[in-house]
XYZ file of C-alpha atoms in Angstrom:
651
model
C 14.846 150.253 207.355
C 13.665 146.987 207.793
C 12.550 144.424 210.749
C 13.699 141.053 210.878
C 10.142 139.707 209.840
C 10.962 142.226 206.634
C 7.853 144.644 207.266
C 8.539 148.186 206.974
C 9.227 149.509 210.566
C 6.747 152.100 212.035
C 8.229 155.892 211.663
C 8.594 157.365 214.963
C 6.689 159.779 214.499
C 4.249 157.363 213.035
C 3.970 155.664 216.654
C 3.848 158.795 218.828
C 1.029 159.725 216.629
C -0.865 156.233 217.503
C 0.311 156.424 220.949
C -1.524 159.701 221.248
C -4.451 157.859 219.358
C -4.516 155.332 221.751
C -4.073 157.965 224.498
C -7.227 159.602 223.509
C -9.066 156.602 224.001
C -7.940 156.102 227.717
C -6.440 158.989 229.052
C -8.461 161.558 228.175
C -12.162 160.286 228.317
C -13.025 161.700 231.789
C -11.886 165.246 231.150
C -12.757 165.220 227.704
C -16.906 163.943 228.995
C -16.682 167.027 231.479
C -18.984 169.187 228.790
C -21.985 167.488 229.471
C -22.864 168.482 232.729
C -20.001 171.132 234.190
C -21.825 174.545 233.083
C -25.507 172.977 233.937
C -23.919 172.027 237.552
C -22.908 175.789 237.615
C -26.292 177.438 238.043
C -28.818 174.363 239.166
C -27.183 172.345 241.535
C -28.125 174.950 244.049
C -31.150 176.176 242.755
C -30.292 179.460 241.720
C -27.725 180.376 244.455
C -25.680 181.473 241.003
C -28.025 183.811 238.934
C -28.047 183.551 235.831
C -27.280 186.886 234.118
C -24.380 187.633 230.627
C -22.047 188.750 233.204
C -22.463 185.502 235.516
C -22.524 183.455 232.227
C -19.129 184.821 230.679
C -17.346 184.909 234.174
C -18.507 181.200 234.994
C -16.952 179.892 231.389
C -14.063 182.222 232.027
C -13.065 180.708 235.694
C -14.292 177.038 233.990
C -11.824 177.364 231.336
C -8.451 179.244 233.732
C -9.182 176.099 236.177
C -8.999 173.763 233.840
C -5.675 175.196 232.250
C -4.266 176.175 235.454
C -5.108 172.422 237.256
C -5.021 170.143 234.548
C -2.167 172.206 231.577
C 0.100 173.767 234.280
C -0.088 171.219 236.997
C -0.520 168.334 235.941
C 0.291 168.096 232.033
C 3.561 170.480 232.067
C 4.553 169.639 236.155
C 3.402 166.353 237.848
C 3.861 163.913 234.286
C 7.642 164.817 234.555
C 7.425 163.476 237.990
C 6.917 160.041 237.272
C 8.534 157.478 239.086
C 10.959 155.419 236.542
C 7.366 155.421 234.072
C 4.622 155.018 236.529
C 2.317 156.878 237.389
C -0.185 157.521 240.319
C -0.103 159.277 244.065
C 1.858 155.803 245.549
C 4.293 156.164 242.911
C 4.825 159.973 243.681
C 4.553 159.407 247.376
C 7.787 156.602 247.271
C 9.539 159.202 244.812
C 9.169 161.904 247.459
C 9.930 159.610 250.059
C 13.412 158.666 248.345
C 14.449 162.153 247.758
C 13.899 163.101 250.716
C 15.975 160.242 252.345
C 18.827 160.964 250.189
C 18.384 164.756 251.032
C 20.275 164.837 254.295
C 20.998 163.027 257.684
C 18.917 160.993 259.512
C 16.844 162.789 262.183
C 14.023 162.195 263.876
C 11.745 164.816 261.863
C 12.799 163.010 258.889
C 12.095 160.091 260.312
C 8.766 161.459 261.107
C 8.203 162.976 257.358
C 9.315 160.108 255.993
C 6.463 157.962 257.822
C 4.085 161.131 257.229
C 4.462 160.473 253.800
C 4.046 157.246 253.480
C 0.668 157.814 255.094
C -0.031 160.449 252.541
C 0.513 157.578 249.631
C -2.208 155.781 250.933
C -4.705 158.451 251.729
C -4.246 159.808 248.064
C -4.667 156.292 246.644
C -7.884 155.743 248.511
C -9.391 158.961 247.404
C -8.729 158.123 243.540
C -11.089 154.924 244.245
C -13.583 157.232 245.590
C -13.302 158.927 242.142
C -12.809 155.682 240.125
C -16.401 154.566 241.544
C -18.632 157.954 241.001
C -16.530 158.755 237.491
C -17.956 156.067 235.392
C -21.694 156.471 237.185
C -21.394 160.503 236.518
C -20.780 160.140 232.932
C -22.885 157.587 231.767
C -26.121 158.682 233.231
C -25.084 161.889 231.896
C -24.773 160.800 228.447
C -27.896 158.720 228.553
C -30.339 161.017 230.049
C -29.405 163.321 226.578
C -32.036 160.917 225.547
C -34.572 163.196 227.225
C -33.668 166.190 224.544
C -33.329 163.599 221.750
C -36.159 161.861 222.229
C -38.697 163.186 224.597
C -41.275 161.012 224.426
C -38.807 157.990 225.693
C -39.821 156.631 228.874
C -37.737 157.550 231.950
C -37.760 154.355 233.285
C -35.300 153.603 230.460
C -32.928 155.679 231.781
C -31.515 153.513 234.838
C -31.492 149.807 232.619
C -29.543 151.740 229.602
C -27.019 153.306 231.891
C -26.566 149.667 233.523
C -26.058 148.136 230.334
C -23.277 150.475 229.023
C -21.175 150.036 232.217
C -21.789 146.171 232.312
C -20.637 145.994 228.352
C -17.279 148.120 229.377
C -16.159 146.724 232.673
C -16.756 143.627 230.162
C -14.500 144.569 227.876
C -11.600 145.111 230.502
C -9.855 141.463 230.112
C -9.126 142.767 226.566
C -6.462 145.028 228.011
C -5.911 148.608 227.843
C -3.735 148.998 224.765
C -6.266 147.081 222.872
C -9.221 149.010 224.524
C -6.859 152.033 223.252
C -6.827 151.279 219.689
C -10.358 150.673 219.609
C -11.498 153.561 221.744
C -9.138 156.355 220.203
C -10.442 156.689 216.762
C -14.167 157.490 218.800
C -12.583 159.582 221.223
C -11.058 161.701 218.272
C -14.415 161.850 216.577
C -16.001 163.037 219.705
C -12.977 165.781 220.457
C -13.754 167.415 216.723
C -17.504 167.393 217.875
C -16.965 168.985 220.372
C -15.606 171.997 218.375
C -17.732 171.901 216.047
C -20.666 171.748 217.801
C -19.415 175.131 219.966
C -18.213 176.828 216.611
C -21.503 177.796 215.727
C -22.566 179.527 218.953
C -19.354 181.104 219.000
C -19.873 182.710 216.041
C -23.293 183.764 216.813
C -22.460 185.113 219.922
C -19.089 186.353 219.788
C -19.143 188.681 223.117
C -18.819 185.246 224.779
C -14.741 185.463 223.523
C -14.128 188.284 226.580
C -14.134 184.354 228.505
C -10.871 183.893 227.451
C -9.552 185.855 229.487
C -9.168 185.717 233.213
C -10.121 188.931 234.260
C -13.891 188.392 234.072
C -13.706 185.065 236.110
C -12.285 187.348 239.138
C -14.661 189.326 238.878
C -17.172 187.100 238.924
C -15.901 185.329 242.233
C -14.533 188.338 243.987
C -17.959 190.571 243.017
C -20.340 187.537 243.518
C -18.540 185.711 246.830
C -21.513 183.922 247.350
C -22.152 182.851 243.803
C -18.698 181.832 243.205
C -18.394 179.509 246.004
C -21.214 177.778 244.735
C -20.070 177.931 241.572
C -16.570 176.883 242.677
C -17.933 173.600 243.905
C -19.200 172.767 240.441
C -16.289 174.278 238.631
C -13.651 171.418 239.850
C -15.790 168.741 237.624
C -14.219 170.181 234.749
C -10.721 168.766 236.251
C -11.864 165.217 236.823
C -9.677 162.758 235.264
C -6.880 164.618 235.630
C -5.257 162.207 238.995
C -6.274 159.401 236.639
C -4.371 161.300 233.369
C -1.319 161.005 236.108
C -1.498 157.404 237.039
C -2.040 155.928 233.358
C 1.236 157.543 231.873
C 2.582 154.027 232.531
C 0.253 152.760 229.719
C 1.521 155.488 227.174
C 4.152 157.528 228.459
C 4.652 161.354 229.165
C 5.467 162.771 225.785
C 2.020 161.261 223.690
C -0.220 162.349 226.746
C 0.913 165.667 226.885
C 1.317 166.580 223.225
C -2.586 164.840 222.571
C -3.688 167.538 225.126
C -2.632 170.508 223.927
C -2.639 169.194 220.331
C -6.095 168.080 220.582
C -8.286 167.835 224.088
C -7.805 171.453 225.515
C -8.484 173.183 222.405
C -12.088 171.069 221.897
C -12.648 171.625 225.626
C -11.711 175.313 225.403
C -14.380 176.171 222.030
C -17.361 173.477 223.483
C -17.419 175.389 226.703
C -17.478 179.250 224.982
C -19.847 177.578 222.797
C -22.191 176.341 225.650
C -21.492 179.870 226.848
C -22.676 181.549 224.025
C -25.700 179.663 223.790
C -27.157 181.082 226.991
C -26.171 184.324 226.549
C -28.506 183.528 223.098
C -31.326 181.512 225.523
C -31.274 181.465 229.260
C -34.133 178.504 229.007
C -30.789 175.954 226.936
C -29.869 176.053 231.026
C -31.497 172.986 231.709
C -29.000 171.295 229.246
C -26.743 173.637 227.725
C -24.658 170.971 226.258
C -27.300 168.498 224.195
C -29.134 172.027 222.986
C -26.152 173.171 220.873
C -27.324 171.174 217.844
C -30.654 171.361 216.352
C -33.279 168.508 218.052
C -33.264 166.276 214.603
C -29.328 165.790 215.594
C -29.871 165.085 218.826
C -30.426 161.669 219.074
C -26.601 161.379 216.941
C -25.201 163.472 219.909
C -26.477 161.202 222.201
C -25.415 157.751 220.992
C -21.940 159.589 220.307
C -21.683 161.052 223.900
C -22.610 157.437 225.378
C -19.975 156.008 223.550
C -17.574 158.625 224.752
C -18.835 158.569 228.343
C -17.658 154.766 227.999
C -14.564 155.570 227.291
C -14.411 158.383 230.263
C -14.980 155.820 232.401
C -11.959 153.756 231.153
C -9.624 156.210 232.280
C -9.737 155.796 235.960
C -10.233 151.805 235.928
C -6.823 151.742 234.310
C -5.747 154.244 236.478
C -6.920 152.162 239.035
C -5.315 148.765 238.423
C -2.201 150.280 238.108
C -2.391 152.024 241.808
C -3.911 148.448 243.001
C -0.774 146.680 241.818
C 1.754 149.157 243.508
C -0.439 149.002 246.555
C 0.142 145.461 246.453
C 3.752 145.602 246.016
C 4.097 147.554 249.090
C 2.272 145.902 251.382
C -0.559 148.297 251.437
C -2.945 145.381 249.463
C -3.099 141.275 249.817
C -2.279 139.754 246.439
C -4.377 139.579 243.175
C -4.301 137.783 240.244
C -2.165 140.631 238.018
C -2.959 139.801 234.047
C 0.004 142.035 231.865
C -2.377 142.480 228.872
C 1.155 143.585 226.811
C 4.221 141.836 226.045
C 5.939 145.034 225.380
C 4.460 147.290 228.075
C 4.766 146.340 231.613
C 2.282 148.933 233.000
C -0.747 147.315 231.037
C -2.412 145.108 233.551
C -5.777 143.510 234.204
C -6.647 142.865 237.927
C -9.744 140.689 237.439
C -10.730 141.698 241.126
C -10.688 145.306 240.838
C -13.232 145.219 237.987
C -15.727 142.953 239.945
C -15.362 145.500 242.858
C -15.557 148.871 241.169
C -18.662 147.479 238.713
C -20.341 146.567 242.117
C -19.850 149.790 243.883
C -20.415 151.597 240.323
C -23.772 149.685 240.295
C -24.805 150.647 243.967
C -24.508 154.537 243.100
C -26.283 154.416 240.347
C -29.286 153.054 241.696
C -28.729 154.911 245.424
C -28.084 158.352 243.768
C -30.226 157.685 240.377
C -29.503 160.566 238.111
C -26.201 162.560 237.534
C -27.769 165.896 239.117
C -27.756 164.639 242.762
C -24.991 162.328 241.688
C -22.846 165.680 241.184
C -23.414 166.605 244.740
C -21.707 163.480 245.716
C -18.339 164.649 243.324
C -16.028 166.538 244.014
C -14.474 166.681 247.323
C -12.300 163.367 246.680
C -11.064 165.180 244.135
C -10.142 168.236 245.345
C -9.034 166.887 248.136
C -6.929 164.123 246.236
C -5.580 167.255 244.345
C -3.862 168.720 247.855
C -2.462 165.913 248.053
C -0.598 165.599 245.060
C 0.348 169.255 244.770
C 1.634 168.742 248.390
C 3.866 165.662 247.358
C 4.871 167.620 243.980
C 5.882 170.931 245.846
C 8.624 168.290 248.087
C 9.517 167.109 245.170
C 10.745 170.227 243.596
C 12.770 170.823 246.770
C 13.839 167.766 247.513
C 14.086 166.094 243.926
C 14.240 168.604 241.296
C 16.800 171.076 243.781
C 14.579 174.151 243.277
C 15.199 177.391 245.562
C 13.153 177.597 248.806
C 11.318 180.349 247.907
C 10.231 178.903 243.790
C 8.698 175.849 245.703
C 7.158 177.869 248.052
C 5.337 180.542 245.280
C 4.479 177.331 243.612
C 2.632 176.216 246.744
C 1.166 179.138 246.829
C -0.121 179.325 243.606
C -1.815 175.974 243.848
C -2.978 176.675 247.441
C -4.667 180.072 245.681
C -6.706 177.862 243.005
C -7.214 174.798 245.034
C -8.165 175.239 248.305
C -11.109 177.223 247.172
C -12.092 174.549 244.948
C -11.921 172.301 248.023
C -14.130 174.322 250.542
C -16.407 175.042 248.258
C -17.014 171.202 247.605
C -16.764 170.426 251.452
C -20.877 172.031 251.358
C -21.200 169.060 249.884
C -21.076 166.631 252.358
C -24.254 166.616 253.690
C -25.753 166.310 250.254
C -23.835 163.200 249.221
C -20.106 164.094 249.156
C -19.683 161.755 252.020
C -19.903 158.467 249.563
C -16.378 159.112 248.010
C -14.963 159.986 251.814
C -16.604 157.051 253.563
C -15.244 154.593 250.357
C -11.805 156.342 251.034
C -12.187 156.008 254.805
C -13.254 152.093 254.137
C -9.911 151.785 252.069
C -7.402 153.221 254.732
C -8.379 151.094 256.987
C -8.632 147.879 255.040
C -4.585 149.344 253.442
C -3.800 150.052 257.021
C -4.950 147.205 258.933
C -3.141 144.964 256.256
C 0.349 146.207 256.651
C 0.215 146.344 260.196
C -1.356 142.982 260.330
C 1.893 141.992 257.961
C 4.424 143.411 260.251
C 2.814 141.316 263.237
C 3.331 138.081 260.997
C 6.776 139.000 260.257
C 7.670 139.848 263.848
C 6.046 136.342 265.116
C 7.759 134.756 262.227
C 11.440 136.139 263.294
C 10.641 135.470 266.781
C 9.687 131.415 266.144
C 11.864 130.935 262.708
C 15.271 132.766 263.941
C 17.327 134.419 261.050
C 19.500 132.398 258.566
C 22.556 132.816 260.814
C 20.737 131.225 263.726
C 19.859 128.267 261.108
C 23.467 127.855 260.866
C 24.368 128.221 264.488
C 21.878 124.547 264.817
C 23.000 122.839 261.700
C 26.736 123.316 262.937
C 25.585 121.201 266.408
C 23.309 118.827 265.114
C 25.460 117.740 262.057
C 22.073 116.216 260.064
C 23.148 113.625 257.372
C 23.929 115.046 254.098
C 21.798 113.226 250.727
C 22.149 113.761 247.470
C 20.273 116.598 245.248
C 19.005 120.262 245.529
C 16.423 121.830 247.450
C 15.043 125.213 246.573
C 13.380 127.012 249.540
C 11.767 129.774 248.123
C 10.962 132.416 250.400
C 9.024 135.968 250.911
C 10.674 137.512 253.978
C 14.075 138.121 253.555
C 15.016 138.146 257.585
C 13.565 134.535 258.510
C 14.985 131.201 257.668
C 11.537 129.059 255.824
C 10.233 127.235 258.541
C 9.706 124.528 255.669
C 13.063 123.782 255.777
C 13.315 123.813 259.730
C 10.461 121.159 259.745
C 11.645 119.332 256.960
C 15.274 119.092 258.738
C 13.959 118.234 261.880
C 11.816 115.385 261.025
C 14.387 113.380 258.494
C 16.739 114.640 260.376
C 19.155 114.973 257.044
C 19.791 117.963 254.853
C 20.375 117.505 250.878
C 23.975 118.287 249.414
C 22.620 121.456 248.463
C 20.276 123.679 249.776
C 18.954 127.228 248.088
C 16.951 129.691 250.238
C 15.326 132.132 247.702
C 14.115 135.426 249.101
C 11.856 137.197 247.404
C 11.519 140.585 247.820
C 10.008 143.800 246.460
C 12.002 147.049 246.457
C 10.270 150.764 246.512
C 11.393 151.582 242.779
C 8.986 150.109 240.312
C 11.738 148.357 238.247
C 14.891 147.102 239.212
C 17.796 146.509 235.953
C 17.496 142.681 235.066
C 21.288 142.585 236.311
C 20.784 143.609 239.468
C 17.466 141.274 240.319
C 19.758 138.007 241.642
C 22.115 138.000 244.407
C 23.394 134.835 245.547
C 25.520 134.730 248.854
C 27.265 131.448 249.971
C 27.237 130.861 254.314
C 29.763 128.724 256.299
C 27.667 125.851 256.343
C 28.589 124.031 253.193
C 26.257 123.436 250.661
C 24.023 126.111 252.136
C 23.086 129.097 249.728
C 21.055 132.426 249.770
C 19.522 133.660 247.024
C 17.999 136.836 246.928
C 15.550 138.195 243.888
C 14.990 141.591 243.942
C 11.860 142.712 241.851
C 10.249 146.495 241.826
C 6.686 146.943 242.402
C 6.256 147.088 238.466
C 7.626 144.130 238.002
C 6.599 141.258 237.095
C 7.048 138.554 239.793
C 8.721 135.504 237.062
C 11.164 134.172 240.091
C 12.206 131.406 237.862
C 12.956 134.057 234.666
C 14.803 135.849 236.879
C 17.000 132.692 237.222
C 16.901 131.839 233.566
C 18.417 135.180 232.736
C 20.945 135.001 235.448
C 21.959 131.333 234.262
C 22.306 132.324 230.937
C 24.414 135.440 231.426
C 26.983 132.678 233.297
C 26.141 134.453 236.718
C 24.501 131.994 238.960
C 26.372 128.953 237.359
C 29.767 130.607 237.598
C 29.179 130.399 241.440
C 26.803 127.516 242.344
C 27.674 125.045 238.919
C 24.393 123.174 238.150
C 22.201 124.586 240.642
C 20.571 127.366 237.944
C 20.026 124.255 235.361
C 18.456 121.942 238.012
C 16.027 125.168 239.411
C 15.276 126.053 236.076
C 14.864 122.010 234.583
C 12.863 121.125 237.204
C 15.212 118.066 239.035
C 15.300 120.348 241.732
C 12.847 120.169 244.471
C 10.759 123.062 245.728
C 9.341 123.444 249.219
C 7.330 126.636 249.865
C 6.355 127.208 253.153
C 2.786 128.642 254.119
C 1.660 130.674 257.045
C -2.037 129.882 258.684
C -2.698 133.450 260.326
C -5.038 132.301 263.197
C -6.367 135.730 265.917
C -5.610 135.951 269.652
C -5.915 138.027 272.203
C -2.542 139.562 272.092
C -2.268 143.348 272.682
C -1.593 146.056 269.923
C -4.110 145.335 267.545
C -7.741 145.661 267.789
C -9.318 141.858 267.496
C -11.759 143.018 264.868
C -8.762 143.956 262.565
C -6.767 141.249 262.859
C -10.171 139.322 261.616
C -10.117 141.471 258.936
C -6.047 141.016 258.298
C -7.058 136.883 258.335
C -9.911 137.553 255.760
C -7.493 139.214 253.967
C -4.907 136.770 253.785
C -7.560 133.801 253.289
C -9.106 135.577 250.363
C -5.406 136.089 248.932
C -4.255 133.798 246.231
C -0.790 132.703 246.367
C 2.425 134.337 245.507
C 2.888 135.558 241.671
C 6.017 134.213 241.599
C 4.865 130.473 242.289
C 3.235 130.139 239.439
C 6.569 129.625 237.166
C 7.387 127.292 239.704
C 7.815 123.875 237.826
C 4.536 122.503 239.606
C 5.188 118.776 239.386
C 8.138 118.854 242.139
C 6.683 121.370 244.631
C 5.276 120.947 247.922
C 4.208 122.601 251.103
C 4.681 122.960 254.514
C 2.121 124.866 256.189
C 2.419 126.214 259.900
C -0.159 128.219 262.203
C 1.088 131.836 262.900
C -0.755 133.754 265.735
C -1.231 137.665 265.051
């Protein structure tokens, strides 16, 4: 088979197998960089609260290795990927999911009312922990990486340390406009490299050391946290950074898709992971002293420096999977009203997921940057990870247990042993890594914290705007209630009113009415809106609805929160399927030609002193909105025959 250009088209299984490539490159760098500092973490974060004796050794790489295939194969790979919401990913996307089901589930009461909104609160809490995790990820594992230099090449200042780590981030957060599939491609042949060395490097010990096997099996991990309570909640707060990543494996399957992510993992990632950590295991049941750095002392000192430059490189890439994981929770934040708008760059004509929010990267480097040099090495930066993630993991297994009842129509009592099982592994996990607070795992809470209110203050500040708007602008039926007893003059042409709230009449077109005192032969009001699905079908994006007024027409574009905001594609497509011409005649070719005219209106959000809002966030909401560019959509707007009316809107 053939493509129209004539080249050979790419065998199916030819393109899951560089889809999984790709995936390798971006999905799986956090997890996959989790070997270079989980097992130290283990038994020196707290100075030697875990001792370190063969039976603590095997039981710590058994309960390492049962947490990541419990958390990350079971929960995530084989449960929460099928739970993604019409291809994307993330805790927002879950959250609306759940929220749907459970909508459709039954009547409307007011506990479901109450859920509902409980929910949607949930959303936004989860979302704000994954940027605590998207800011100490990339720090984590790049100082990690780079401080191997210290085994490589010991007589290398440690001054270096800091500047090198610096430079890798700046060079990757640089890299970012290039766009994920493109960072894939490049990324995934390294990733795969570092995925064999990882084997290979834990083959050895293995061998050598072959008592280290019993790890494989779960029985001496609960005996080492039921024998050693103590120990193992120590070690149980180092244990979950073996899991990182896997919220951000979640939110990119809109960049690849479910099947190459999971078949990658168990194909390739989990069995690397699984003989890297028994090897690290081994190796200190061979040398107690390799503690120090049980990962950089499996290969012999000449390779070190190789190891090194290698597990920079892939430490890179770790860091790659939550700032794509990030821009696409940013841009369904944004669609919902959680975030003001950013400048959205779709890196991939064929992809809609693959975006590029040019703000987000400025941000995270600059709060990426401030750890590093407040926390300064990856051992106290380890204190400071941990409990975002755990607690980001409730979360989601809360949301995926209501979706099995509400969504998937399990039995009662199979969604409630599943909650149970993930309770029995996670909540552990989670008050273990509360004892970190003191010592640094408040910087992920207090970024979180930061983010629910800035996600919070903006939605409620949008829901004043809209209510002041009603109240001054009236609805489109009041607009017709005045033009029927004024009767303005009626002049040639078409007049396109485009317009974000659906319930409002544009107070562009009130002004411009009331100071000509005509209206044009015909008149479009074009509603944007954004539904809680993140695509809707192209035939289902325009409605147009004629009113008594003559002349008078609503338009209403309906766009998910994956979609991209082209209002005036959205038209072309319409148009040429016969829709919108069949029932307004020219007025698609004159929107789309440009010899219409389009007046956008603009709201000035200015602060008073009216009650149910503190004043302080309603500054914030106006800083908000000021540092907002315009509307997506406007920018297919043929620019030469637009204007706008601007009017002042207290909040």
């Amino acid at each position: 088979m053939t493509t129209r250009s004539g080249a050979h088209a790419v065998p199916r299984h030819g393109a899951r197998l560089a889809a999984g490539t790709a995936a390798l490159g971006v999905v799986f760098g956090d997890i996959g960089t989790s070997p270079l500092y989980v097992l130290r973490a283990v038994f020196t974060v707290h100075h030697g609260a875990v001792p370190l004796t063969d039976a603590t050794v095997v039981g710590a790489v058994s309960a390492l290795i049962w947490t990541v295939f419990l958390i990350v194969a079971v929960k995530y790979v084989l449960l929460v990927l099928r739970a993604d919401n019409d291809g994307e990913g993330g805790v927002i996307a879950l959250a609306t999911l759940v929220r749907s089901r459970v909508a459709a589930a039954g009547t409307d009461t007011a506990g479901r009312r109450r859920l509902l909104a409980a929910l949607g609160g949930v959303g936004v809490f989860g979302a704000a922990l994954f940027f605590g995790d998207a800011v100490i990820t990339p720090a984590i594992s790049v100082l990690s990486a780079v401080e191997g230099v210290r085994v490589a090449v010991p007589w290398l200042p440690n001054s270096l340390i800091l500047p090198l780590a610096l430079g890798v981030l700046t060079a990757l957060f640089a890299a970012q406009r290039r766009g994920t599939e493109k960072v894939g491609r490049v990324f995934g042949p390294v990733m795969l490299v570092w995925f064999f060395t990882l084997a290979a490097v834990g083959v050895p010990q293995i061998l050598a050391r072959p008592a280290i096997l019993a790890a494989l099996s779960p029985l001496p991990a609960v005996e080492f946290i039921l024998g050693r309570p103590l120990a193992g909640f120590f070690a149980a707060g180092a244990l979950v950074l073996a899991t990182t990543g896997a919220e951000a494996l979640y939110a990119d399957i809109a960049h690849f898709g479910r099947r190459p992510i999971q078949e990658t993992w168990f194909a390739v990632v989990l069995p690397a992971l699984v003989l890297n950590y028994l090897g690290q295991g081994a190796g200190l049941l061979r040398d107690p002293a390799r503690v120090a750095d049980p990962f950089f002392t499996l290969v012999p000192q000449h390779f070190g420096f190789l190891l090194v430059l290698l597990a920079t490189a892939a430490t890179v890439i770790a860091s790659q999977a939550v700032i794509s994981g990030a821009f696409s929770v940013v841009r369904q934040a944004i669609r919902l009203g959680h975030l003001p708008r950013m400048r959205v760059v779709h890196t991939s004509e064929r992809a809609s997921g693959q975006v590029y929010i040019p703000a987000v990267t400025l941000l995270l480097y600059c709060a990426v940057v401030a750890v590093i040099l407040i926390f300064r090495d990856s051992g106290r930066l380890s204190s400071a990870y941990g409990l975002a993630v755990c607690t980001d993991f409730l979360v989601t297994s809360t949301l995926l247990c209501l979706l099995t009842r509400f969504g998937w129509r399990w039995p009662a009592w199979a969604s409630a042993l599943l909650a149970i099982c993930l309770a029995a592994v996670e909540l552990p996990l989670a008050a273990a890594n509360a004892a970190k607070i003191a010592t640094g795992g408040w910087l992920p809470l207090l970024i979180a914290a930061v983010l629910v209110i800035v996600m919070d203050t903006f939605r409620r500040g949008e829901a004043r705007v809209r209510a002041a708007r009603l109240a001054r602008e009236g609805t489109l039926d009041q607009l017709e209630e005045r033009l029927a007893l004024r009767q303005p003059a009626r002049i040639p042409g078409t007049v396109v009113y485009p317009h974000s709230l659906v319930e409002t009449a544009p107070f562009s077109l009130l002004a411009t009415t009331a100071m000509s005192r005509s209206l044009h032969q015909r008149v479009i009001v074009l509603s944007v809106r954004t539904r809680p699905v993140p695509h809707v079908p192209p035939g289902e994006r325009l409605t147009v609805q004629r009113t008594a007024t003559p002349g008078l027409e609503h338009w209403t574009v309906d766009l998910g929160f994956a979609d991209d905001a082209d209002v005036v594609g959205v038209l072309d497509a319409a148009g040429c399927a016969g829709r919108v011409t069949a029932v307004t005649g020219t007025a698609a070719s004159e929107s789309r030609d440009g010899s219409a005219l389009w007046v956008l209106s603009r709201a000035e959000v200015t602060v008073t002193d009216s009650p149910g809002m503190a004043r302080w966030r309603k500054r914030l909401y106006v800083l908000l909105t000021r540092l907002a560019p315009p509307p997506q959509w406007t920018r297919t707007l043929p620019g030469k025959r637009c204007v706008t009316v601007s009017r002042r809107v207290p909040v």
